CSV table of C-alpha atoms in Angstrom, one decimal:
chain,number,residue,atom,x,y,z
A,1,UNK,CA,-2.7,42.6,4.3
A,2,UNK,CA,1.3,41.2,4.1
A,3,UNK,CA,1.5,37.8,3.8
A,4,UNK,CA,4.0,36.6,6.8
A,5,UNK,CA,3.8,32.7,6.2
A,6,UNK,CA,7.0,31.0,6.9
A,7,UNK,CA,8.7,28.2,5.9
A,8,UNK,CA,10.9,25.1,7.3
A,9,UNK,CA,13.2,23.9,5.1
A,10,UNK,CA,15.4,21.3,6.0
A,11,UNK,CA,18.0,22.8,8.7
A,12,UNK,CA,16.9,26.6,7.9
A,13,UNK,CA,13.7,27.1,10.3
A,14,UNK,CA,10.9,29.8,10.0
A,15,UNK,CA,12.2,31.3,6.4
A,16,UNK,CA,10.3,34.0,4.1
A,17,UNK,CA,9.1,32.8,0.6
A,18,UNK,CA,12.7,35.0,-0.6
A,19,UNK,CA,14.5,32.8,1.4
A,20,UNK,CA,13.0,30.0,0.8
A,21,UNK,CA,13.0,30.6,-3.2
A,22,UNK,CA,16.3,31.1,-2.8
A,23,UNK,CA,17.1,27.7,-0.7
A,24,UNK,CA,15.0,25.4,-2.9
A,25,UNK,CA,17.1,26.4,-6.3
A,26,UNK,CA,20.6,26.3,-4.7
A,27,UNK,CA,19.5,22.7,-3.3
A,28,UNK,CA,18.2,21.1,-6.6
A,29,UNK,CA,21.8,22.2,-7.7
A,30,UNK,CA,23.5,20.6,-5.1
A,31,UNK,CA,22.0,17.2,-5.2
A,32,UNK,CA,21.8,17.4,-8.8
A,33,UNK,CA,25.5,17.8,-10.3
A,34,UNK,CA,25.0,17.3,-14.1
A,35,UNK,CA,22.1,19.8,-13.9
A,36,UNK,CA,22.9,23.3,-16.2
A,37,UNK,CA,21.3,26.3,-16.4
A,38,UNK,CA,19.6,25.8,-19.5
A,39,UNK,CA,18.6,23.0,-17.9
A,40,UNK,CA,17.0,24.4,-14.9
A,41,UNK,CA,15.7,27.1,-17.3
A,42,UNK,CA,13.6,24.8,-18.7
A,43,UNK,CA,12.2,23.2,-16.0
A,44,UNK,CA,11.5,27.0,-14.3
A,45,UNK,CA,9.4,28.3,-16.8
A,46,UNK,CA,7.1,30.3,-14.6
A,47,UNK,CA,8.4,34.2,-13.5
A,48,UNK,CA,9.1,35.6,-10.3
A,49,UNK,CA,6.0,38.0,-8.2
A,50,UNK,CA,7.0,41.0,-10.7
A,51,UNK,CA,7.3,39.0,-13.9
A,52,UNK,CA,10.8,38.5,-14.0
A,53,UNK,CA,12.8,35.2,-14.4
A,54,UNK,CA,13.5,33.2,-11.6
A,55,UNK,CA,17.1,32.4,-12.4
A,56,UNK,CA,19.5,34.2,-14.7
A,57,UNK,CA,23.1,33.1,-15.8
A,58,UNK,CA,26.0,35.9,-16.1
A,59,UNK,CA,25.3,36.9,-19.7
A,60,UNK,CA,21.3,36.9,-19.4
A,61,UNK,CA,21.4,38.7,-15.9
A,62,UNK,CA,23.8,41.2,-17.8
A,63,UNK,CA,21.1,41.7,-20.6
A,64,UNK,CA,18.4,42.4,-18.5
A,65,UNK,CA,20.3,45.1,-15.9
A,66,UNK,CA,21.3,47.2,-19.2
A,67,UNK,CA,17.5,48.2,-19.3
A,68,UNK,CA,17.3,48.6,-15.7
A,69,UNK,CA,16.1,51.3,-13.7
A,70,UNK,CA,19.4,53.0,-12.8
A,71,UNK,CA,17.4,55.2,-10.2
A,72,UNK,CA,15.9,51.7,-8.3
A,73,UNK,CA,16.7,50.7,-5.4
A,74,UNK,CA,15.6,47.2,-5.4
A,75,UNK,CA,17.6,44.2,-4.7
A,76,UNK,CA,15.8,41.7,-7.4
A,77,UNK,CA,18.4,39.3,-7.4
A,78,UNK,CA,20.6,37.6,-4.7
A,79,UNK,CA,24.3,37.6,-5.0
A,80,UNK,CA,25.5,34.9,-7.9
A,81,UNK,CA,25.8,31.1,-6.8
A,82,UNK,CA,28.3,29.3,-8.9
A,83,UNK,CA,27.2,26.1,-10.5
A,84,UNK,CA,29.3,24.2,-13.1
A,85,UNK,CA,31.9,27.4,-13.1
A,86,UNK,CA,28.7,29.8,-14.4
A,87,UNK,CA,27.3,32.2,-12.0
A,88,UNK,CA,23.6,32.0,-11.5
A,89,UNK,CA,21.4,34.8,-10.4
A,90,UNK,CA,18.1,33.9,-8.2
A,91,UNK,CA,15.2,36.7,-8.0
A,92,UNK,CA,14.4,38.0,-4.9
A,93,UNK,CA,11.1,38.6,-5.8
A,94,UNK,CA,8.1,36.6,-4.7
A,95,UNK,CA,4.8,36.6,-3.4
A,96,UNK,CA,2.5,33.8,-2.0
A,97,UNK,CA,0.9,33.2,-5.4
A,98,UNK,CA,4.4,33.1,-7.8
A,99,UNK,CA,6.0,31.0,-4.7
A,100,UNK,CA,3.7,28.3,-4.6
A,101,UNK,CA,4.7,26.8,-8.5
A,102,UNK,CA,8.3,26.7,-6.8
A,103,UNK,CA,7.2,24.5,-3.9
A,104,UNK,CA,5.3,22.2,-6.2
A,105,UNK,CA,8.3,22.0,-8.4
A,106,UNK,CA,10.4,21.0,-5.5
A,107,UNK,CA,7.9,18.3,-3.3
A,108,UNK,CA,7.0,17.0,-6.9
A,109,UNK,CA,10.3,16.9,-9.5
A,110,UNK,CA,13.1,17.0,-6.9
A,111,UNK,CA,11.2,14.9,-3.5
A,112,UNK,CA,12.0,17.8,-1.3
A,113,UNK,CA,10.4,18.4,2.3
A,114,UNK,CA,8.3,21.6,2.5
A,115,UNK,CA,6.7,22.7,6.0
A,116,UNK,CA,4.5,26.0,7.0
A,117,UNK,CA,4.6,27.6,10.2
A,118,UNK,CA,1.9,29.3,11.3
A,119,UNK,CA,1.8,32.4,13.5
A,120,UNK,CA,1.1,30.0,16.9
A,121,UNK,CA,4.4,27.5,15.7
A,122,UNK,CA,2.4,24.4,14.2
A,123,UNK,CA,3.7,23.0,11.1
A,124,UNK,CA,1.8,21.5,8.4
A,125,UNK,CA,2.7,20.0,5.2
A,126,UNK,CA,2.2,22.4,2.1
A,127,UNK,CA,-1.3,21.3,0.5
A,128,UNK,CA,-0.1,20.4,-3.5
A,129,UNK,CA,-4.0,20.6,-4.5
A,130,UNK,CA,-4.1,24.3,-3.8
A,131,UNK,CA,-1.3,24.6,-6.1
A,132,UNK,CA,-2.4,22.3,-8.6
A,133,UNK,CA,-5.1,25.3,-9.9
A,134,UNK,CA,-2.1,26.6,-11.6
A,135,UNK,CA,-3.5,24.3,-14.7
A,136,UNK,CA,-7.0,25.0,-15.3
A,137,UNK,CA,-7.8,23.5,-18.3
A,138,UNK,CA,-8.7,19.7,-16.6
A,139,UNK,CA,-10.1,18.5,-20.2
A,140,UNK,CA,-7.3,17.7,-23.6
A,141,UNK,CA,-7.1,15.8,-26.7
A,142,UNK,CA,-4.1,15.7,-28.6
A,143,UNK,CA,-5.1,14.6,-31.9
A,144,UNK,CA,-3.4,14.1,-35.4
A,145,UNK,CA,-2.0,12.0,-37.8
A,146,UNK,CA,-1.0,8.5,-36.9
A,147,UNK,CA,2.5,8.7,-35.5
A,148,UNK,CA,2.9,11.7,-34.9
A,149,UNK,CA,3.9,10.8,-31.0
A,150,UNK,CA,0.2,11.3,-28.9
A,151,UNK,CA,0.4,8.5,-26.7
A,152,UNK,CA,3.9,10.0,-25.9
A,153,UNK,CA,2.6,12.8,-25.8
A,154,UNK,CA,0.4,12.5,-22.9
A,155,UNK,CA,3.1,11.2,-21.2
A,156,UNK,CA,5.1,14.2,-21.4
A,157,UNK,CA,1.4,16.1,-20.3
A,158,UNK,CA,1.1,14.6,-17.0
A,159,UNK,CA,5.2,14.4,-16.2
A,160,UNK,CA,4.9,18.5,-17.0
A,161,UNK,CA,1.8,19.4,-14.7
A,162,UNK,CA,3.4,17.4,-12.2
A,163,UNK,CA,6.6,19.3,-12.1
A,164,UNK,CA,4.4,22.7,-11.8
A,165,UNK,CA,5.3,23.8,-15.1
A,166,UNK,CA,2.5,27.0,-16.4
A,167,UNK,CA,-0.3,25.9,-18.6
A,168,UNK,CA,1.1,28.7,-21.4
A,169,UNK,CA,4.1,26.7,-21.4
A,170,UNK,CA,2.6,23.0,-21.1
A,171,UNK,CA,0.2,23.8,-24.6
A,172,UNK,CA,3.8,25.5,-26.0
A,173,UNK,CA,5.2,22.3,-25.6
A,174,UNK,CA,3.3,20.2,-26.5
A,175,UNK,CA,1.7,21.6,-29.6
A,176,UNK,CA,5.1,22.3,-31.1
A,177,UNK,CA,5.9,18.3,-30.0
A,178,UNK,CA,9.3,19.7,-28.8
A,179,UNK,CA,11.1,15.9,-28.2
A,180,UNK,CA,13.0,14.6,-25.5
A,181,UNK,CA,14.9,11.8,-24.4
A,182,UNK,CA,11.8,10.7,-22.1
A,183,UNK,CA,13.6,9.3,-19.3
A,184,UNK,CA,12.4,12.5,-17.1
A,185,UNK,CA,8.9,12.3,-18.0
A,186,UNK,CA,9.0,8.0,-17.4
A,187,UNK,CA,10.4,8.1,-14.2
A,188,UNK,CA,7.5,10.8,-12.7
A,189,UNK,CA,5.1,8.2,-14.7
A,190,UNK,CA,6.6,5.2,-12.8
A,191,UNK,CA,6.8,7.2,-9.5
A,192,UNK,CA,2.8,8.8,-9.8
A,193,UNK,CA,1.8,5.2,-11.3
A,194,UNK,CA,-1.1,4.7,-8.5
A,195,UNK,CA,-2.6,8.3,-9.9
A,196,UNK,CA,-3.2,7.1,-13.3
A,197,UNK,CA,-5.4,5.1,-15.1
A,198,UNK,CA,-5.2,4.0,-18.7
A,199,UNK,CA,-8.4,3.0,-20.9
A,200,UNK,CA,-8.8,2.4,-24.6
A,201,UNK,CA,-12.6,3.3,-26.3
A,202,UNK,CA,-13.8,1.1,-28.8
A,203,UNK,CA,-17.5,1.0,-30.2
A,204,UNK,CA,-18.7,-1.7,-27.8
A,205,UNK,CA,-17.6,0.3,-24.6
A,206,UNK,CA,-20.5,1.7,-22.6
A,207,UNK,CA,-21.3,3.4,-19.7
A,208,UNK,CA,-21.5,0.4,-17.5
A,209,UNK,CA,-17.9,-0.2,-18.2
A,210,UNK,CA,-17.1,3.6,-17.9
A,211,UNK,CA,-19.2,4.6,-14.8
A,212,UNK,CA,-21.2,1.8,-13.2
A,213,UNK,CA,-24.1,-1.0,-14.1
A,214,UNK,CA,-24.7,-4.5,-13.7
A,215,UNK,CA,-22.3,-7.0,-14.7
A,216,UNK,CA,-22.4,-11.3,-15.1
A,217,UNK,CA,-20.9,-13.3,-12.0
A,218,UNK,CA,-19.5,-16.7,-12.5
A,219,UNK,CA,-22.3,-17.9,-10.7
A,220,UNK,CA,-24.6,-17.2,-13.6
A,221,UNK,CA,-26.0,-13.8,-11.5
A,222,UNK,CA,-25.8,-10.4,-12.1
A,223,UNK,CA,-23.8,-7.9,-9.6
A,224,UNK,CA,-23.6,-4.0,-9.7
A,225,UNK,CA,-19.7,-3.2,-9.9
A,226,UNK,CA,-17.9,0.1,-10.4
A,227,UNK,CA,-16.1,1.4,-13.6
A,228,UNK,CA,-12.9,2.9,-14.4
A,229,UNK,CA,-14.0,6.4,-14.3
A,230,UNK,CA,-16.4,6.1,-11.0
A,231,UNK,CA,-13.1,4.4,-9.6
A,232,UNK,CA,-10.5,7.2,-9.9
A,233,UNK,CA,-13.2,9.5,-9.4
A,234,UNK,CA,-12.9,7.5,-5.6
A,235,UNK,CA,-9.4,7.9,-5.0
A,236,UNK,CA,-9.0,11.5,-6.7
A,237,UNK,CA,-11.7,12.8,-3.7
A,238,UNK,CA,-9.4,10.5,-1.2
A,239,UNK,CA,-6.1,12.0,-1.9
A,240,UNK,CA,-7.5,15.9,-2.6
A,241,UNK,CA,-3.4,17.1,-2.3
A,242,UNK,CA,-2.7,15.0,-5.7
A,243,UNK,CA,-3.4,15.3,-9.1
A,244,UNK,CA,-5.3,12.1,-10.6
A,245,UNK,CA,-5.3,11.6,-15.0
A,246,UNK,CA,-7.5,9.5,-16.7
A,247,UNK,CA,-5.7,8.8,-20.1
A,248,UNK,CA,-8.5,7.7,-22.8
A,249,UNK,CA,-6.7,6.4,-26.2
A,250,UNK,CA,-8.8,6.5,-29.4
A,251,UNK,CA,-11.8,8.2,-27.4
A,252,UNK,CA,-13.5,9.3,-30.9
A,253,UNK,CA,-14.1,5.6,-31.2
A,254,UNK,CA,-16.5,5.3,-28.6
A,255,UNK,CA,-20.4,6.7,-28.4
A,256,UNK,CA,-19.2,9.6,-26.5
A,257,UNK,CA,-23.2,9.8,-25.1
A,258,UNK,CA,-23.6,6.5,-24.4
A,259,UNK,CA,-20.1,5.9,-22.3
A,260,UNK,CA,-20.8,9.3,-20.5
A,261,UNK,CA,-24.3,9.7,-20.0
A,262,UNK,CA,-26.0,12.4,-17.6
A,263,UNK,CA,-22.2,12.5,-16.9
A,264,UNK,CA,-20.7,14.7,-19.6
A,265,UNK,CA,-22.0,18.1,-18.0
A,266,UNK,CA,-19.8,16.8,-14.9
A,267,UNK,CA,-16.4,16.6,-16.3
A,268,UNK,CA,-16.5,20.5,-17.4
A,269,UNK,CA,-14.4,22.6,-15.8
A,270,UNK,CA,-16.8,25.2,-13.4
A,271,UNK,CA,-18.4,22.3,-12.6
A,272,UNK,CA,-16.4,20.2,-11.3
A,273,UNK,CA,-16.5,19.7,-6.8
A,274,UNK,CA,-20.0,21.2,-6.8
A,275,UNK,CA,-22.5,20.2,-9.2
A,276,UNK,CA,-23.5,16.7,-8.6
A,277,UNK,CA,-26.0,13.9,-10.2
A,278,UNK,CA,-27.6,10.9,-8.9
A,279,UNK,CA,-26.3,7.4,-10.4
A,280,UNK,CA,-29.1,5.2,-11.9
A,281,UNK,CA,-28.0,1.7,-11.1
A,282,UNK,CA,-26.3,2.4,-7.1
A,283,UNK,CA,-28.3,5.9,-6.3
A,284,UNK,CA,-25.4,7.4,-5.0
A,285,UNK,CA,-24.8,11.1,-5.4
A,286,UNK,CA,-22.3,11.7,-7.6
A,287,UNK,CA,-19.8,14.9,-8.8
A,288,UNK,CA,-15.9,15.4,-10.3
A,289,UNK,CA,-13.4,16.6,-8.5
A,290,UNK,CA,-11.4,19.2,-9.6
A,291,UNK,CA,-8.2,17.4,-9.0
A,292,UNK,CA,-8.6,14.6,-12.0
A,293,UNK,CA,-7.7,15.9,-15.4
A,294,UNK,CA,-9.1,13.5,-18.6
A,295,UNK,CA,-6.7,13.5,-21.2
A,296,UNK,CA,-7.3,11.7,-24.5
A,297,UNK,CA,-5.7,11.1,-27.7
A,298,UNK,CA,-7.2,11.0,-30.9
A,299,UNK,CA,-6.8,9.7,-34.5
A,300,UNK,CA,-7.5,12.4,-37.2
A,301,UNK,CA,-7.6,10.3,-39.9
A,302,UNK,CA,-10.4,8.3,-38.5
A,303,UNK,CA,-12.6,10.8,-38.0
A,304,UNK,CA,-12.3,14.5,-38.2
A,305,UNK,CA,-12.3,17.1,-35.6
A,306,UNK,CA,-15.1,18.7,-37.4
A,307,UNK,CA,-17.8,15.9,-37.2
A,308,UNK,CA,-17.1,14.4,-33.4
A,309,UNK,CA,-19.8,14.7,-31.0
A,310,UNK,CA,-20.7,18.3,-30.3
A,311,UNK,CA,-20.8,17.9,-26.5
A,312,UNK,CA,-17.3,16.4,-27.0
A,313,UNK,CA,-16.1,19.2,-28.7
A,314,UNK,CA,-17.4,21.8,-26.4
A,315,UNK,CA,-15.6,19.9,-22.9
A,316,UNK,CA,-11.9,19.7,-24.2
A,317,UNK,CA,-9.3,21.8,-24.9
A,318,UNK,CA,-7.9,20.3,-28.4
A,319,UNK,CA,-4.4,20.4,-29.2
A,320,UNK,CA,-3.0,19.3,-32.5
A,321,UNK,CA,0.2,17.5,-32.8
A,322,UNK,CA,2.3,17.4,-35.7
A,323,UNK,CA,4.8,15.5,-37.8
A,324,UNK,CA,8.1,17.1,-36.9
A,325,UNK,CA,11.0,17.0,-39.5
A,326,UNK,CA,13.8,17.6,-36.9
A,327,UNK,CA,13.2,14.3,-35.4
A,328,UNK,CA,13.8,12.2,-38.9
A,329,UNK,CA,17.1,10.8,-39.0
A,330,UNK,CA,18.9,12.8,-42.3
A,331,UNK,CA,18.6,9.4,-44.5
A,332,UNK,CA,14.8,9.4,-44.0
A,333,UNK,CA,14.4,12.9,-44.0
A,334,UNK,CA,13.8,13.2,-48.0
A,335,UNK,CA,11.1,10.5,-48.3
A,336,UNK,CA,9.4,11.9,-45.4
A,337,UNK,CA,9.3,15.6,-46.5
A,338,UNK,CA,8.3,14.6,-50.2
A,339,UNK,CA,6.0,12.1,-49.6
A,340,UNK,CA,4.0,14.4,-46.4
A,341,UNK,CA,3.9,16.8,-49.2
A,342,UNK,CA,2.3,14.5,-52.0
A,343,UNK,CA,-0.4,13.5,-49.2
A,344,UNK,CA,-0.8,17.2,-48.3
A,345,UNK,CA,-1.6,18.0,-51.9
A,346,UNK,CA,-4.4,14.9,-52.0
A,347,UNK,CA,-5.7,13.9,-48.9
A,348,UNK,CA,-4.9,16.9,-46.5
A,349,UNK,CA,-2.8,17.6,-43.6
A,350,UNK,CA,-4.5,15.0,-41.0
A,351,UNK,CA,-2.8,12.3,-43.1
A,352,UNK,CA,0.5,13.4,-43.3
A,353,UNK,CA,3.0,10.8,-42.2
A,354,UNK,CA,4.1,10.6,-38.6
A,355,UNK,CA,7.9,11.1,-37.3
A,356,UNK,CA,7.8,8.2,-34.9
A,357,UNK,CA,8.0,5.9,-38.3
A,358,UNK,CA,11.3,6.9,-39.0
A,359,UNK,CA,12.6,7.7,-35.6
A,360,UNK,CA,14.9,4.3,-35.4
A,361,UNK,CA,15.8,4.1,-39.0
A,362,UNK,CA,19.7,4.3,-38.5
A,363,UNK,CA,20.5,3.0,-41.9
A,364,UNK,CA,19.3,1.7,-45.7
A,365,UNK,CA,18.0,-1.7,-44.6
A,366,UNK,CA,16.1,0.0,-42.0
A,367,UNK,CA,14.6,2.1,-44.4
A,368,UNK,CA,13.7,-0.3,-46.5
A,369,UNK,CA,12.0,-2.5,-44.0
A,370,UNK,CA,10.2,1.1,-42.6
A,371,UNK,CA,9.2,1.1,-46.4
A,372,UNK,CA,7.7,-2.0,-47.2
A,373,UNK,CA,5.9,-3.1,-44.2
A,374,UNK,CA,5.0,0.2,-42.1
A,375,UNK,CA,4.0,2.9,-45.5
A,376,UNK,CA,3.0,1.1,-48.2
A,377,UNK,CA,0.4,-0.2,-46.3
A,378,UNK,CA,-0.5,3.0,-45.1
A,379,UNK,CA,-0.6,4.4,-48.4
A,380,UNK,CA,-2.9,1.4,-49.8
A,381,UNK,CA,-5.3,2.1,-47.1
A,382,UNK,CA,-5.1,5.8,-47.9
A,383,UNK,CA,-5.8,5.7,-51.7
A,384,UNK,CA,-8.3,2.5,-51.5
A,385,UNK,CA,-10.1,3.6,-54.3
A,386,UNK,CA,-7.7,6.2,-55.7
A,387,UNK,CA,-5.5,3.7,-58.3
A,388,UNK,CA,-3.7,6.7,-60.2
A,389,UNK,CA,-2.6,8.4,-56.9
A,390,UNK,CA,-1.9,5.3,-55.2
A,391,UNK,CA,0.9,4.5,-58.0
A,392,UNK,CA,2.1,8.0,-57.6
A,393,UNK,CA,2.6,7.7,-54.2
A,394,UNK,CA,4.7,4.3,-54.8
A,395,UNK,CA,7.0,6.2,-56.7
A,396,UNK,CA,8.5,8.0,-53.4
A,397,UNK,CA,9.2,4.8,-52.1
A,398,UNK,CA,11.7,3.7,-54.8
């Protein structure tokens, strides 16, 4: 059966999803001026209903109508919109499903107003949770080398799920640590600040910090008090049209069974919303919503990837970030490639030098200060008990 939903958009009442697709990209180039194509291109990286891009400029839109069906009759593109003097092409393609990442894109990124008309008139606000099961994956570690930009990482990880972006694209992005300026992905942090909590593991965190248990009073009694996780757990169930994130740093340093518990099953995908357990300080029932995505960092030269818990390893999704060369200033760039190398060679790749060393080294004295203070301490702790390759690594450094 057609779908016939219609939209309200502003002044335009009772729209199709063409219409509407068509309204939301010419509006996020009218309030936003500066905004290019390539820009835009970026930020739309999902397809249209048949597969095709969303948005073309002149020369792309040319590219694709040479291998056109000459013989088609289809209209797959409204007439050009000009933007900055370039043309831009918007599909005419879409479909509930490939519709609803455009919507997300525009309540979430760009603050616009969305309404659904049903067939008797009433409006209602388009639900972001339904459309938030374009990311399936709820579960990530980003691991790797120190410096290599994880905490910022995650940043960039929530700021891209909340702008609707595909998960192919998300993992794209962040395993290849593409950089940017991180003003975008700072000011949907600052706006989405109530939906995210931040917690560091260390090897005397349990699970009566993590979930619940009894805790000291200044009276010199004990109380039963919440943790962090039973806490978002709270407001993600409240607020079921939001994403929630629960960002764990340095999560290999804590007893992974002993912070989780009977919890751990829980937190896995399929189960998440309808399998349940039964707390053993408060007796409450307790299950995950699907809504809450765990993301967590972690250090590969503490521990690696090979030897973490097992029930760890089979609940996240791991992605591996890596030091990127194009982000080292050009008088840096030398040491940095040489010396990675040299640490390849001996220790192996999880203790390859981080970018985010060198990323404000503008000139020799920065350099040197980078040098003395930030890697040759590194290295010492690296080659502890390796005298004859700790010299040679000294060498780079003069």
């Amino acid at each position: 059966m057609a779908d016939n939903t219609k939209y309200n958009f502003y002044g335009e009442r009772k729209v199709g999803k063409r219409r509407l697709a068509e309204l939301i990209i010419k509006k996020i180039f009218q309030e936003n001026a500066s905004l290019k194509y390539i820009n835009l291109k970026n930020i739309i990286n999902f397809k249209a209903s048949n597969g095709q891009e969303v948005i073309y400029n002149e020369m792309d839109y040319l590219d694709w109508s040479e291998n056109l069906d000459k013989n088609s009759s289809t209209k797959r593109y409204f007439e050009p919109l000009l933007n900055n003097n370039e043309k831009i092409y918007i599909s005419t393609q879409w479909d509930i499903e490939s519709i609803q990442p455009l919507i997300k894109l525009a309540i979430m990124k760009f603050n616009f107003k969305v309404e659904v008309v049903n067939g008797d008139g009433i409006l209602s606000k388009v639900r972001v949770s339904k459309l938030s099961k374009i990311i399936v994956i709820k579960n990530i570690i980003l691991y790797g080398a120190p410096g290599v930009g994880k905490t910022y990482n995650t940043r960039k990880l929530i700021s891209l799920i909340e702008s609707g972006a595909n998960e192919k694209s998300i993992f794209k992005n962040i395993k290849e640590n593409i950089y940017s300026d991180g003003r975008e992905a700072n000011q949907i942090i600052k706006n989405i600040s109530n939906r995210i909590k931040f917690i560091t593991f260390h090897q005397s965190y349990s699970y009566e910090d993590f979930i619940e248990g009894f805790k000291p009073t200044e009276d010199g009694g004990v109380k039963r008090g919440d943790g962090i996780f039973k806490d978002i757990v709270k407001d993600a169930k409240n607020d079921v049209d939001n994403s929630y994130y629960l960002v764990i740093d340095e999560i290999n340093r804590g007893n992974i069974s002993k912070i989780f518990g009977e919890l751990i099953t829980l937190i896995e995908e399929d189960k998440r919303d309808s399998y349940e357990v039964t707390l053993p300080y408060s007796k409450e029932k307790f299950s995950v919503p699907s809504n809450l995505y765990i993301i967590a960092t972690m250090n590969s030269t503490d521990k690696s990837i090979a030897t973490i818990d097992i029930a760890l390893r089979r609940r996240f999704t791991f992605l591996k970030i890596k030091p990127n060369s194009d982000l080292v200033p050009e008088i840096a760039k030398e040491l940095f490639s040489k010396l990675n190398e040299f640490i390849k060679e001996n220790l192996g790749e999880d203790y390859q030098l981080g970018h985010s060393y060198f990323m404000k080294v503008q000139n020799e004295e920065d350099l040197e200060f980078i040098k003395e203070y930030k890697i040759k301490p590194l290295l010492e702790e690296y080659f502890y008990s390796d005298e004859k390759n700790y010299e040679e690594a000294l060498k780079f450094l003069i």
